[in-house]
Short mmCIF file of C-alpha atoms in Angstrom, two decimals:
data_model
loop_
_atom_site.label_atom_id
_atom_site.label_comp_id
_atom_site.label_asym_id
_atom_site.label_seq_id
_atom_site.Cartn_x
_atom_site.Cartn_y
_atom_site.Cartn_z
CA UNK A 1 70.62 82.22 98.07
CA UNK A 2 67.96 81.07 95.37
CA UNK A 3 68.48 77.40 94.86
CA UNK A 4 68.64 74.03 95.85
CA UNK A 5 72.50 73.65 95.36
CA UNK A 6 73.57 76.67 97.51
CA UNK A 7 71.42 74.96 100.79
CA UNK A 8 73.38 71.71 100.84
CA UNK A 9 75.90 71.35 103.93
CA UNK A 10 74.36 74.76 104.85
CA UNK A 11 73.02 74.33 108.98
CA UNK A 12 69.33 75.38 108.87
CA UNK A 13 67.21 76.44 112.06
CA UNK A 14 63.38 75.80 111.63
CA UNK A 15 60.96 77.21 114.41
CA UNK A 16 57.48 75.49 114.75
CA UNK A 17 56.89 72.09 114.01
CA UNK A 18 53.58 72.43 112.40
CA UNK A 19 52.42 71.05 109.47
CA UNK A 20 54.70 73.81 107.25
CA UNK A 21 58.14 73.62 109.78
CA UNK A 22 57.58 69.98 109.00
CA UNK A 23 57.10 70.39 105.20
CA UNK A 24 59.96 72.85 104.70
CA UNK A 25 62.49 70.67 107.32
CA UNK A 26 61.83 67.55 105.14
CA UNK A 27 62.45 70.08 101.77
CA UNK A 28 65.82 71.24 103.41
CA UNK A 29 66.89 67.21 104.50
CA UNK A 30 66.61 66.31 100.90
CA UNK A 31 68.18 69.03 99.39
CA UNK A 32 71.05 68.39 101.91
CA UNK A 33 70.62 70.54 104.92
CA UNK A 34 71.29 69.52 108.29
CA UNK A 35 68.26 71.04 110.08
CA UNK A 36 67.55 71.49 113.54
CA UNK A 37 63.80 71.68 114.01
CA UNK A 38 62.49 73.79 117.38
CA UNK A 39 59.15 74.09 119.07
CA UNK A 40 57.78 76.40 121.80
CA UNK A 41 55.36 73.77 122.55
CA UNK A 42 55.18 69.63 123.07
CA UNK A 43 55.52 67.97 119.68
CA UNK A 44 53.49 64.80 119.82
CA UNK A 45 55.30 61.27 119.43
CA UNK A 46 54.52 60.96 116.06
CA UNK A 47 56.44 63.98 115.37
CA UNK A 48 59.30 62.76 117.48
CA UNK A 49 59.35 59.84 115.47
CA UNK A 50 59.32 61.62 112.17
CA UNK A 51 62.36 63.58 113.05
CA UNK A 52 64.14 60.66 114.47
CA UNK A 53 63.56 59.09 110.84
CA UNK A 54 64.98 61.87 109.27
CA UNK A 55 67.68 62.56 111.07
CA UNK A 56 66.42 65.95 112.30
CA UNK A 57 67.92 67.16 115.71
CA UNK A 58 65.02 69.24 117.99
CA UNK A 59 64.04 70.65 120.75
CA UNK A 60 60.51 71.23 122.30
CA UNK A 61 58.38 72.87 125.05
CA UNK A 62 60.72 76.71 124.16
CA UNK A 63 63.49 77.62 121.99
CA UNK A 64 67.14 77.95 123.42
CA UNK A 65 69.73 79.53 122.36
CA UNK A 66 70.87 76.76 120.04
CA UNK A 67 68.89 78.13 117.30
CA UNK A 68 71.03 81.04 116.41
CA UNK A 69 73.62 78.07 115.62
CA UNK A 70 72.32 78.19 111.75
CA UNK A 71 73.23 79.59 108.89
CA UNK A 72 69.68 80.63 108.50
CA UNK A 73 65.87 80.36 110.15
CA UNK A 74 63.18 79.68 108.27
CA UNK A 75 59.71 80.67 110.65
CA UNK A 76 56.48 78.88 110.12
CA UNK A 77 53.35 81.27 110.03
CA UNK A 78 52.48 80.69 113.19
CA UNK A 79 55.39 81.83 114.98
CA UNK A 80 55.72 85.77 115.55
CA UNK A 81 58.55 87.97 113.93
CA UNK A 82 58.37 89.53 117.64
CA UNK A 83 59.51 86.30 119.08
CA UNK A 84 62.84 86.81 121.16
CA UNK A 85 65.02 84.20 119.11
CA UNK A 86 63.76 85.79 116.00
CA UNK A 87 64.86 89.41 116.81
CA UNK A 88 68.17 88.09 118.40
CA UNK A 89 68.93 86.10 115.03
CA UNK A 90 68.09 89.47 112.69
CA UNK A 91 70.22 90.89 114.92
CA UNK A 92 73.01 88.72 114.26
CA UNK A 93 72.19 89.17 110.99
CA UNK A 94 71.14 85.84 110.78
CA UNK A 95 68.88 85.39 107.78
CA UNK A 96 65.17 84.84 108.34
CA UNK A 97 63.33 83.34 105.85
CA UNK A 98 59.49 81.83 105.20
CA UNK A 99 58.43 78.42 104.44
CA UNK A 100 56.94 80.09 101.45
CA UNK A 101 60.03 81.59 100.62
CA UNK A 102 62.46 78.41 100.78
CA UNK A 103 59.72 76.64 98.85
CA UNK A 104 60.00 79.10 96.10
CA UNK A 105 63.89 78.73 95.46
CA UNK A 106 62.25 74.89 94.03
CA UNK A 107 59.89 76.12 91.60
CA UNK A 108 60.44 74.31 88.38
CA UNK A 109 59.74 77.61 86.62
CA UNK A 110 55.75 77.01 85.79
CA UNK A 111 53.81 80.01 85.96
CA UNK A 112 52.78 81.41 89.65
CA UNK A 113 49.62 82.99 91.13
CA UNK A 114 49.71 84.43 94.51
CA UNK A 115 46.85 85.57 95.46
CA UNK A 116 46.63 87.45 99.01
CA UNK A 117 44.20 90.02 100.88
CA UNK A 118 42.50 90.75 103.78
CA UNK A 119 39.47 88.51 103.07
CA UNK A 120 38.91 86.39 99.92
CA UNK A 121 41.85 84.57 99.70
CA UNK A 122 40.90 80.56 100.06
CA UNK A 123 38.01 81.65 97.33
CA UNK A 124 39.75 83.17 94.88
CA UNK A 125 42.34 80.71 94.73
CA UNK A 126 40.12 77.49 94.55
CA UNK A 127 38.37 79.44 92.31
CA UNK A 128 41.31 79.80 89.78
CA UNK A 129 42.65 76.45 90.85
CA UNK A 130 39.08 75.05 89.24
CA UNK A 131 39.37 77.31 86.44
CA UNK A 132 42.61 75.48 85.82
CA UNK A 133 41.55 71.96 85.97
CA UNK A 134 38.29 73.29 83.73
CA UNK A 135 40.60 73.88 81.04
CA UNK A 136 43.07 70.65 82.08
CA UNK A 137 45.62 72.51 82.55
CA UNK A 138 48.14 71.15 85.13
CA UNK A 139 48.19 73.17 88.32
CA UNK A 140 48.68 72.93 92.29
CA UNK A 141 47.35 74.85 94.76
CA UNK A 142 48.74 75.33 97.97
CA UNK A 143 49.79 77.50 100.44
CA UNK A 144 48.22 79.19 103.53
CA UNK A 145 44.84 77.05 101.96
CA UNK A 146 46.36 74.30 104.09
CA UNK A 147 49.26 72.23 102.29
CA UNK A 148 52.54 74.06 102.41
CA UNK A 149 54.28 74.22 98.69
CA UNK A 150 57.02 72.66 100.90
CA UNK A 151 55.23 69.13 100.08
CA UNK A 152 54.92 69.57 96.51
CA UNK A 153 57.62 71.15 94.63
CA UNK A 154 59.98 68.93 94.41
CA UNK A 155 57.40 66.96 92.56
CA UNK A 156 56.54 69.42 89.68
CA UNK A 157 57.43 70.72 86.36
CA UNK A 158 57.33 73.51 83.70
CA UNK A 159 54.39 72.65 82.55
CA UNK A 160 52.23 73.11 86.16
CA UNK A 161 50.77 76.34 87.41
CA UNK A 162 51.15 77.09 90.91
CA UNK A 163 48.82 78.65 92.56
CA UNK A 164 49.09 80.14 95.84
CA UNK A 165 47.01 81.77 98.91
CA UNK A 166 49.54 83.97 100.64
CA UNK A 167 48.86 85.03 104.20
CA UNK A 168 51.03 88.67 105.65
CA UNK A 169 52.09 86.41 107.83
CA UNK A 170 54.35 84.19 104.64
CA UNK A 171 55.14 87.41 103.08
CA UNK A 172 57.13 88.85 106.25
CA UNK A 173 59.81 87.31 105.87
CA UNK A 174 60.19 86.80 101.84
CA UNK A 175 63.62 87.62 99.98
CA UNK A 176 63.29 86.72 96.31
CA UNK A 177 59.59 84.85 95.73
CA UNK A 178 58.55 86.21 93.06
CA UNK A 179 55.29 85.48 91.40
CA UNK A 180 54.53 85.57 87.67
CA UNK A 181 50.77 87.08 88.73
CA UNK A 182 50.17 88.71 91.84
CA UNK A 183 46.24 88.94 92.72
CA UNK A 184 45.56 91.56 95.75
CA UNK A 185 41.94 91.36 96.44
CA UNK A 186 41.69 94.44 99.23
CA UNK A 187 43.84 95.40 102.92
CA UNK A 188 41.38 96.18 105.85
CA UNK A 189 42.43 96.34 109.56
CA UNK A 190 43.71 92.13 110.76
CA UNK A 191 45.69 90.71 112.78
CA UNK A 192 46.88 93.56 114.38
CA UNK A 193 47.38 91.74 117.26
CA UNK A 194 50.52 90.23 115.31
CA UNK A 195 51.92 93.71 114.35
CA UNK A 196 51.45 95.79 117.30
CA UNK A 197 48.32 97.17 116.78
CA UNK A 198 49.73 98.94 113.82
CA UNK A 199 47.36 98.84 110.38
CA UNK A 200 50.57 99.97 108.82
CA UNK A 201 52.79 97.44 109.22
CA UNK A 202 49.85 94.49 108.07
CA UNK A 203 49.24 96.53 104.78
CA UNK A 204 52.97 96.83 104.06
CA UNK A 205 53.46 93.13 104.46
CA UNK A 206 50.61 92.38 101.75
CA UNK A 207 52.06 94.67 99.21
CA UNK A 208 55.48 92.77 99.74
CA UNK A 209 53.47 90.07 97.03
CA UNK A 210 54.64 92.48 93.90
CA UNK A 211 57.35 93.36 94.95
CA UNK A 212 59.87 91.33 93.32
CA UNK A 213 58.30 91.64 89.92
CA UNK A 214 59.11 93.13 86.87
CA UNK A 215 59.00 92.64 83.00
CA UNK A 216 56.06 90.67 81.66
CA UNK A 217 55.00 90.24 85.04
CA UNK A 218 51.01 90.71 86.17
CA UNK A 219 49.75 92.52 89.06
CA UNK A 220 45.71 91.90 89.66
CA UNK A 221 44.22 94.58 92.35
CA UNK A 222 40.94 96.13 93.40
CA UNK A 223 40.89 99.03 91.98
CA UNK A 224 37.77 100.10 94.51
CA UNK A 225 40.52 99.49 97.66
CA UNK A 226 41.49 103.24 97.85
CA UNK A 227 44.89 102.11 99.39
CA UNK A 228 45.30 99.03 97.19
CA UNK A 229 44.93 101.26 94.32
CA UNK A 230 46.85 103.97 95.23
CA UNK A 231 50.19 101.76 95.68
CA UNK A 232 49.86 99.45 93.10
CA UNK A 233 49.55 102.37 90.62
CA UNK A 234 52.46 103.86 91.99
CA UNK A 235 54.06 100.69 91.89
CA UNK A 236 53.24 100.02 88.02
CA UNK A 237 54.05 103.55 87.32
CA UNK A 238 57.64 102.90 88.40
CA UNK A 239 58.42 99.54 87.12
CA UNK A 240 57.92 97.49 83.88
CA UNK A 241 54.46 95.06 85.57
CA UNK A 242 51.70 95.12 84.02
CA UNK A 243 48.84 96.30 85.96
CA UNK A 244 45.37 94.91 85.84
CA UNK A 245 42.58 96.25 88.04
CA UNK A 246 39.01 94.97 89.01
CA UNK A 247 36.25 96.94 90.10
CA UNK A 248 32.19 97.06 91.02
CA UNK A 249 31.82 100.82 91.08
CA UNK A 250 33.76 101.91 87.86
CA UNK A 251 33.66 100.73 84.22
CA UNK A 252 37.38 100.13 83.06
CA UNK A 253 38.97 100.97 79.92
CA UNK A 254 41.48 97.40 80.72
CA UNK A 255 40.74 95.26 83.51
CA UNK A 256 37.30 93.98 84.68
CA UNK A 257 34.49 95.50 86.13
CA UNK A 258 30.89 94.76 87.11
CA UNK A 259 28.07 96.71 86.30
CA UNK A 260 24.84 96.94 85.29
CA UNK A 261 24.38 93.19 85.96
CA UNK A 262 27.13 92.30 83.80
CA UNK A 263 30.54 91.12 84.03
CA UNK A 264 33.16 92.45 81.95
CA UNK A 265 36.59 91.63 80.23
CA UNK A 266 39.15 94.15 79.10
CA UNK A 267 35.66 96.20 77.89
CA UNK A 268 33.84 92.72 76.12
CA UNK A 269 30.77 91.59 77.87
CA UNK A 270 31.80 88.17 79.45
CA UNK A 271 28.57 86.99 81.15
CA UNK A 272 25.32 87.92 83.78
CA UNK A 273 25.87 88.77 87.24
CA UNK A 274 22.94 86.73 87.91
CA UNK A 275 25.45 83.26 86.02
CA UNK A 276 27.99 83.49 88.93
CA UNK A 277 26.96 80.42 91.43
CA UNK A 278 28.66 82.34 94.05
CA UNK A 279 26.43 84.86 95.87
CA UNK A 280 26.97 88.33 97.16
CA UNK A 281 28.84 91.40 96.26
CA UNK A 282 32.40 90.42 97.47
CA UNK A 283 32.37 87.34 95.99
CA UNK A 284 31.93 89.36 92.59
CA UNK A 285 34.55 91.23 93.33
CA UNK A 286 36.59 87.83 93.86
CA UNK A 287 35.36 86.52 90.87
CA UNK A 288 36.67 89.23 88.82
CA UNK A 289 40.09 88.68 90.09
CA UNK A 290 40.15 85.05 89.41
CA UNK A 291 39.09 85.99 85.76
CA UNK A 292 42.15 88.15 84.94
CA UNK A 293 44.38 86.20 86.72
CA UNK A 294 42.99 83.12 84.29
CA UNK A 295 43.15 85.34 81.72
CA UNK A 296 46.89 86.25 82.28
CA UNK A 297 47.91 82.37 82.38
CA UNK A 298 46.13 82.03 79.10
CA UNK A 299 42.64 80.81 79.84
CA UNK A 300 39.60 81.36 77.02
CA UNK A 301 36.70 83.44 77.52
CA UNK A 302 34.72 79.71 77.40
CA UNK A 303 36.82 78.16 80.10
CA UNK A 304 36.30 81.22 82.28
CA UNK A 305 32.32 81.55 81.68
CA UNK A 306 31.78 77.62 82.36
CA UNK A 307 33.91 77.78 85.01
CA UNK A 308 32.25 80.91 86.97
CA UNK A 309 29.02 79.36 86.63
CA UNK A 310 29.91 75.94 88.16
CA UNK A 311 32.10 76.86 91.01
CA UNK A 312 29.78 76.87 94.06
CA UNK A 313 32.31 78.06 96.74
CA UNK A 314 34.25 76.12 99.43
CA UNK A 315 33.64 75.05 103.05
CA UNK A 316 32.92 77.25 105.90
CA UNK A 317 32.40 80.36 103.88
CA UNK A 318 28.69 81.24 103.96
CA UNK A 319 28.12 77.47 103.37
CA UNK A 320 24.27 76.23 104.04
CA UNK A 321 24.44 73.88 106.14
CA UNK A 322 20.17 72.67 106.52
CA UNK A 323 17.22 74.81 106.21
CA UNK A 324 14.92 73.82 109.42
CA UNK A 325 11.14 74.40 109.55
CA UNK A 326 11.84 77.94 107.42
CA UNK A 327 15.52 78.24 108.60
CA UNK A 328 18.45 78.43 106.68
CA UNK A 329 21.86 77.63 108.96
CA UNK A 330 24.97 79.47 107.62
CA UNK A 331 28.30 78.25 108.55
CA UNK A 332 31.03 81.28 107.80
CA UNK A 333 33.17 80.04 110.25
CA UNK A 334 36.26 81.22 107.98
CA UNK A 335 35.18 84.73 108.54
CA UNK A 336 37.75 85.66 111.03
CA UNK A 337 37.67 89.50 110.86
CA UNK A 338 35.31 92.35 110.87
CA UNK A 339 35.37 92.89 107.05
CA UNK A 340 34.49 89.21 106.37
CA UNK A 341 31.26 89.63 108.86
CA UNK A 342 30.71 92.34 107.26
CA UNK A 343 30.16 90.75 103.87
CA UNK A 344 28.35 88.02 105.26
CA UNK A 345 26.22 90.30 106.72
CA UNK A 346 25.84 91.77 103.52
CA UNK A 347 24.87 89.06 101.35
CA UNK A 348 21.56 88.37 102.99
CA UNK A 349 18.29 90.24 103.07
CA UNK A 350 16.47 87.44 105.58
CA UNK A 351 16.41 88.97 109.22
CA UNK A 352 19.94 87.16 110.41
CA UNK A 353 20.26 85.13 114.11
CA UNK A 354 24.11 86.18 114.34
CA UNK A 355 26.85 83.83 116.26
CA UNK A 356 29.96 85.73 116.73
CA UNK A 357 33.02 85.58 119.29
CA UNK A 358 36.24 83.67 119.85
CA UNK A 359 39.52 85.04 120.14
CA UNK A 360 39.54 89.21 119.23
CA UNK A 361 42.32 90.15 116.99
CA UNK A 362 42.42 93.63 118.34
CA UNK A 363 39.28 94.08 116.17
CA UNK A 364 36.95 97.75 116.15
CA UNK A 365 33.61 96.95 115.62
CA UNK A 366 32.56 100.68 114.89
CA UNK A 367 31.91 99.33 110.87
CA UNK A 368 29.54 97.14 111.23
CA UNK A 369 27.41 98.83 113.81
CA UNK A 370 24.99 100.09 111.18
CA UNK A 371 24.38 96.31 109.73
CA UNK A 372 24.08 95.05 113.34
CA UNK A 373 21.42 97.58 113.61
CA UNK A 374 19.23 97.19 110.43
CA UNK A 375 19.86 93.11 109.68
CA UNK A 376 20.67 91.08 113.04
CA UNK A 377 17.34 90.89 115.02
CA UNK A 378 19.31 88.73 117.40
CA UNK A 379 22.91 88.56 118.27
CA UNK A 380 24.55 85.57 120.68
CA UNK A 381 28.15 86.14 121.23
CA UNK A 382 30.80 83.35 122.34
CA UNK A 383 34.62 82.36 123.53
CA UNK A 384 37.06 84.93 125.19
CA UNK A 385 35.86 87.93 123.30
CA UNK A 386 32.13 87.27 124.42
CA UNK A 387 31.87 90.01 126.80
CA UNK A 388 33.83 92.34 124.48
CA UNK A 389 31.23 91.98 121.69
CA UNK A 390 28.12 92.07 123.93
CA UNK A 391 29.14 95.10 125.31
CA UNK A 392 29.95 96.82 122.02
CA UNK A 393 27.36 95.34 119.66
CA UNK A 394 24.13 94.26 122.29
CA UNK A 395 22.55 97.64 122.27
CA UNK A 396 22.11 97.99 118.05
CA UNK A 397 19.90 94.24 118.24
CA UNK A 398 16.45 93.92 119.69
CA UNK A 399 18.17 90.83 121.84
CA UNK A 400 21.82 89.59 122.91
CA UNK A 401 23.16 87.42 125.16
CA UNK A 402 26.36 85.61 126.00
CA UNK A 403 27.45 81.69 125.66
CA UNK A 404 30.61 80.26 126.85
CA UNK A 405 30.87 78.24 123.77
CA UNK A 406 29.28 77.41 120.49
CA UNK A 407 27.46 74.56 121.53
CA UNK A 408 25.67 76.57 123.85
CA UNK A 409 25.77 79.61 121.09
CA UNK A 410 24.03 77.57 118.75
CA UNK A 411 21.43 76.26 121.07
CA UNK A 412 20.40 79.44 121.52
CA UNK A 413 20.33 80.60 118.62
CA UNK A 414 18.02 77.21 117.14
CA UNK A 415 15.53 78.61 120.51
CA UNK A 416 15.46 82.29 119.14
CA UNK A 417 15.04 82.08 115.40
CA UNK A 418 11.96 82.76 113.63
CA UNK A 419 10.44 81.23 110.28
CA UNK A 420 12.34 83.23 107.57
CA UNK A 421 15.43 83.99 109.08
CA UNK A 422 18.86 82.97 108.66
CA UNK A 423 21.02 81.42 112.00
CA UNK A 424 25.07 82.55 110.38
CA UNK A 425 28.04 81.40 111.73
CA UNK A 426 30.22 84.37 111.22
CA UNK A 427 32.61 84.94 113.96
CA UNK A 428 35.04 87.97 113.20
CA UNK A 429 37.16 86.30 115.41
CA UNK A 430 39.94 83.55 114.81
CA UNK A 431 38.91 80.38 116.32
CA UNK A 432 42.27 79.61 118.52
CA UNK A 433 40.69 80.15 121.53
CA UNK A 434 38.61 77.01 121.67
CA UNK A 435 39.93 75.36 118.11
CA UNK A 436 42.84 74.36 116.24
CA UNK A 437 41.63 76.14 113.34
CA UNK A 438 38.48 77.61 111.76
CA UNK A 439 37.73 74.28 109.81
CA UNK A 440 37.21 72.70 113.15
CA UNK A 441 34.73 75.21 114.43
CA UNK A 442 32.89 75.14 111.28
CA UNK A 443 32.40 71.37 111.87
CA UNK A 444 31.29 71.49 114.98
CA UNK A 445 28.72 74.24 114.03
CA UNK A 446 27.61 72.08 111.03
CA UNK A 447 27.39 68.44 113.82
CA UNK A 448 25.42 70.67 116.20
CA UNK A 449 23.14 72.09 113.36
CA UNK A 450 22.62 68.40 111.93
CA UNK A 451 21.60 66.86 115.16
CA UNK A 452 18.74 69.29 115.46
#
């Protein structure tokens, strides 16, 4: 199944009614699909309403057995492939699909970027997403950024780009999606919480991204990610995609690299380190991806330069919020892992006030106990993980304490920091503890920080 025509009459079971069960239900109406939409939780009335509109049957507050009356499922993110109904239906063989997935049987044939990884994701892709509208180019970009590809692809044509952030999460259950570029930026230890603690399972879900391609398709990987390197290069070996790496530590004979305070392109000096408006060593490494995978769509060396040097980031990822009497605030509230703190921590040479906590992933903090030690003077620690990170990172700072919530975080934090240092947001945690999402968290952080 790979287009609109062979969903029509076709029953359609769709679990979560979150912003993409809602996208990909009202994708599947149109196209003919009589969908029955299910939810674990209370859906609010104005999601009641929406389905009565549409004619979509549901249930809420737990899934029943009526959902195995489909001809397929299609999961939203947030909804575990451990979930009971799930593993009943695959074994039924009942297909399981992603809202990414269904989405992708629409695709008007435009060129795709996905772009997925561990941590750099929601950069790289607004970053190419700007390169795109630098050079006018028609383009998208959705995904797990926010907006489902659900909403928009009935509304495209040839002539758009699609760009995508893809989450492990979309690429579980994928069956033909199949991007013309495939960006993988690095795999480190997330969400394990999701795949039973297993590191194995996560990385094989990323590499799913490539694995539908084949002639004149592009793969774009870090070529300084041991195990990104080593499969994609098996992978390229194998098949007829193009592989293009990236990398800060090597000079490359096709690819990009950084070096020496320059950037390179396929071995021709493209610009200064120093030009890039984004700041610290990952987001190098991201901006060499973003290049290439410009570069594969047809973008100019010009539109690429003007385009590095202009984009200034996005929200919540190590955005300054104020500077106060000789402190800089630092909201990376969309660092929800260990690796992501650990490039925050990175990027700054100020002594660092750190806010950390919310709900633990299964995370081991073992990695950044050395940056603890040398840059955090001070470390306040919030949510249900708290006690977890006290107890693990206290002893490498010269002060720690506890906070049931950010508010109270933050507080502290403002009391604590000295001229010269920097207060950062950067919670290695995801925020579902005591927020809908790490946007939300960020804007508290930023309110709190503004009042002072």
């Amino acid at each position: 199944m790979n287009q609109q025509s062979s969903v029509t009459g076709k029953q359609v079971t769709v679990l979560g009614s979150g912003r993409s069960g809602r996208a990909v239900s009202n994708l599947l109406v149109r196209s003919g699909a009589a969908v029955f939409l299910s939810d674990c939780h209370r859906m609010d009335a104005q999601t009641r309403r929406w389905c009565h509109q549409r004619g979509i049957d549901y249930e809420e507050c737990g899934h029943t057995e009526a959902v195995l009356q489909a001809d397929f499922v299609v999961i939203s993110p947030g909804v575990p492939s451990s979930d009971g109904f799930v593993q009943q239906a695959l074994a039924m063989d009942i297909p399981i699909y992603s809202e990414l997935e269904v989405a992708s049987w629409y695709a008007p044939g435009g060129p795709v970027i996905a772009i997925t990884g561990t941590n750099g994701k929601t950069t790289t892709a607004s970053l190419i997403a700007h390169m795109l509208n630098t050079s006018h180019r028609s383009s998208v970009l959705a995904g797990n950024i926010g907006t489902p590809l659900s909403e928009h692809v009935l509304d495209l044509d040839s002539d758009t780009v699609i760009v995508l952030e893809v989450s492990s999460f979309q690429l579980d259950h994928v069956d033909s999606f199949r991007p013309d570029v495939s960006v993988l930026l690095n795999i480190t230890s997330d969400h394990l919480d999701r795949y039973d603690g297993h590191f194995e399972h996560y990385a094989q879900s990323k590499l799913r991204i490539y694995e539908n391609q084949s002639t004149q398709d592009v793969v774009v990987y870090n070529y300084d990610d041991t195990l990104v390197r080593k499969q994609v290069e098996f992978f390229t070996s194998t098949s007829d995609v193009q592989g293009l790496p990236f990398s800060c530590q090597v000079e490359l004979s096709q690819g990009a690299d950084a070096l020496r305070d320059r950037i390179r392109l396929q071995e021709k000096v493209l610009m200064s380190i120093d030009d890039l408006q984004l700041h610290g060593p990952h987001n190098v490494s991201n901006s060499l991806a973003a290049a290439l995978a410009g570069q594969s769509v047809g973008l100019n060396d010009a539109t690429l330069c003007k385009s590095l040097r202009e984009f200034g980031g996005i929200d919540h990822r190590l955005e300054v919020v104020r500077r106060i009497e000789g402190v800089t605030y630092i909201n990376d509230s969309k660092a929800t892992n260990v690796d992501a703190l650990k490039y925050a921590l990175s990027s700054f040479s100020s002594p660092i006030v750190l806010l950390a906590g919310g709900r633990d992933k299964g995370n081991d903090y073992e990695v950044i106990k050395p940056l603890i030690q040398s840059k955090v003077h001070t470390l306040i620690t919030f949510g249900e993980s708290a006690p977890k990170m006290l107890q693990e990172l206290g002893p490498y700072t010269d002060l720690a304490m506890a906070s049931s919530t950010l508010d109270d975080a933050t507080r502290q934090a403002h009391q604590n920091a000295r001229q010269g240092d920097v207060v950062l947001l950067s919670p290695a945690c995801s925020s579902l503890d005591q927020y809908s999402s790490y946007e939300e968290r960020g804007a508290v952080f930023r309110h709190i920080v503004e009042e002072f």
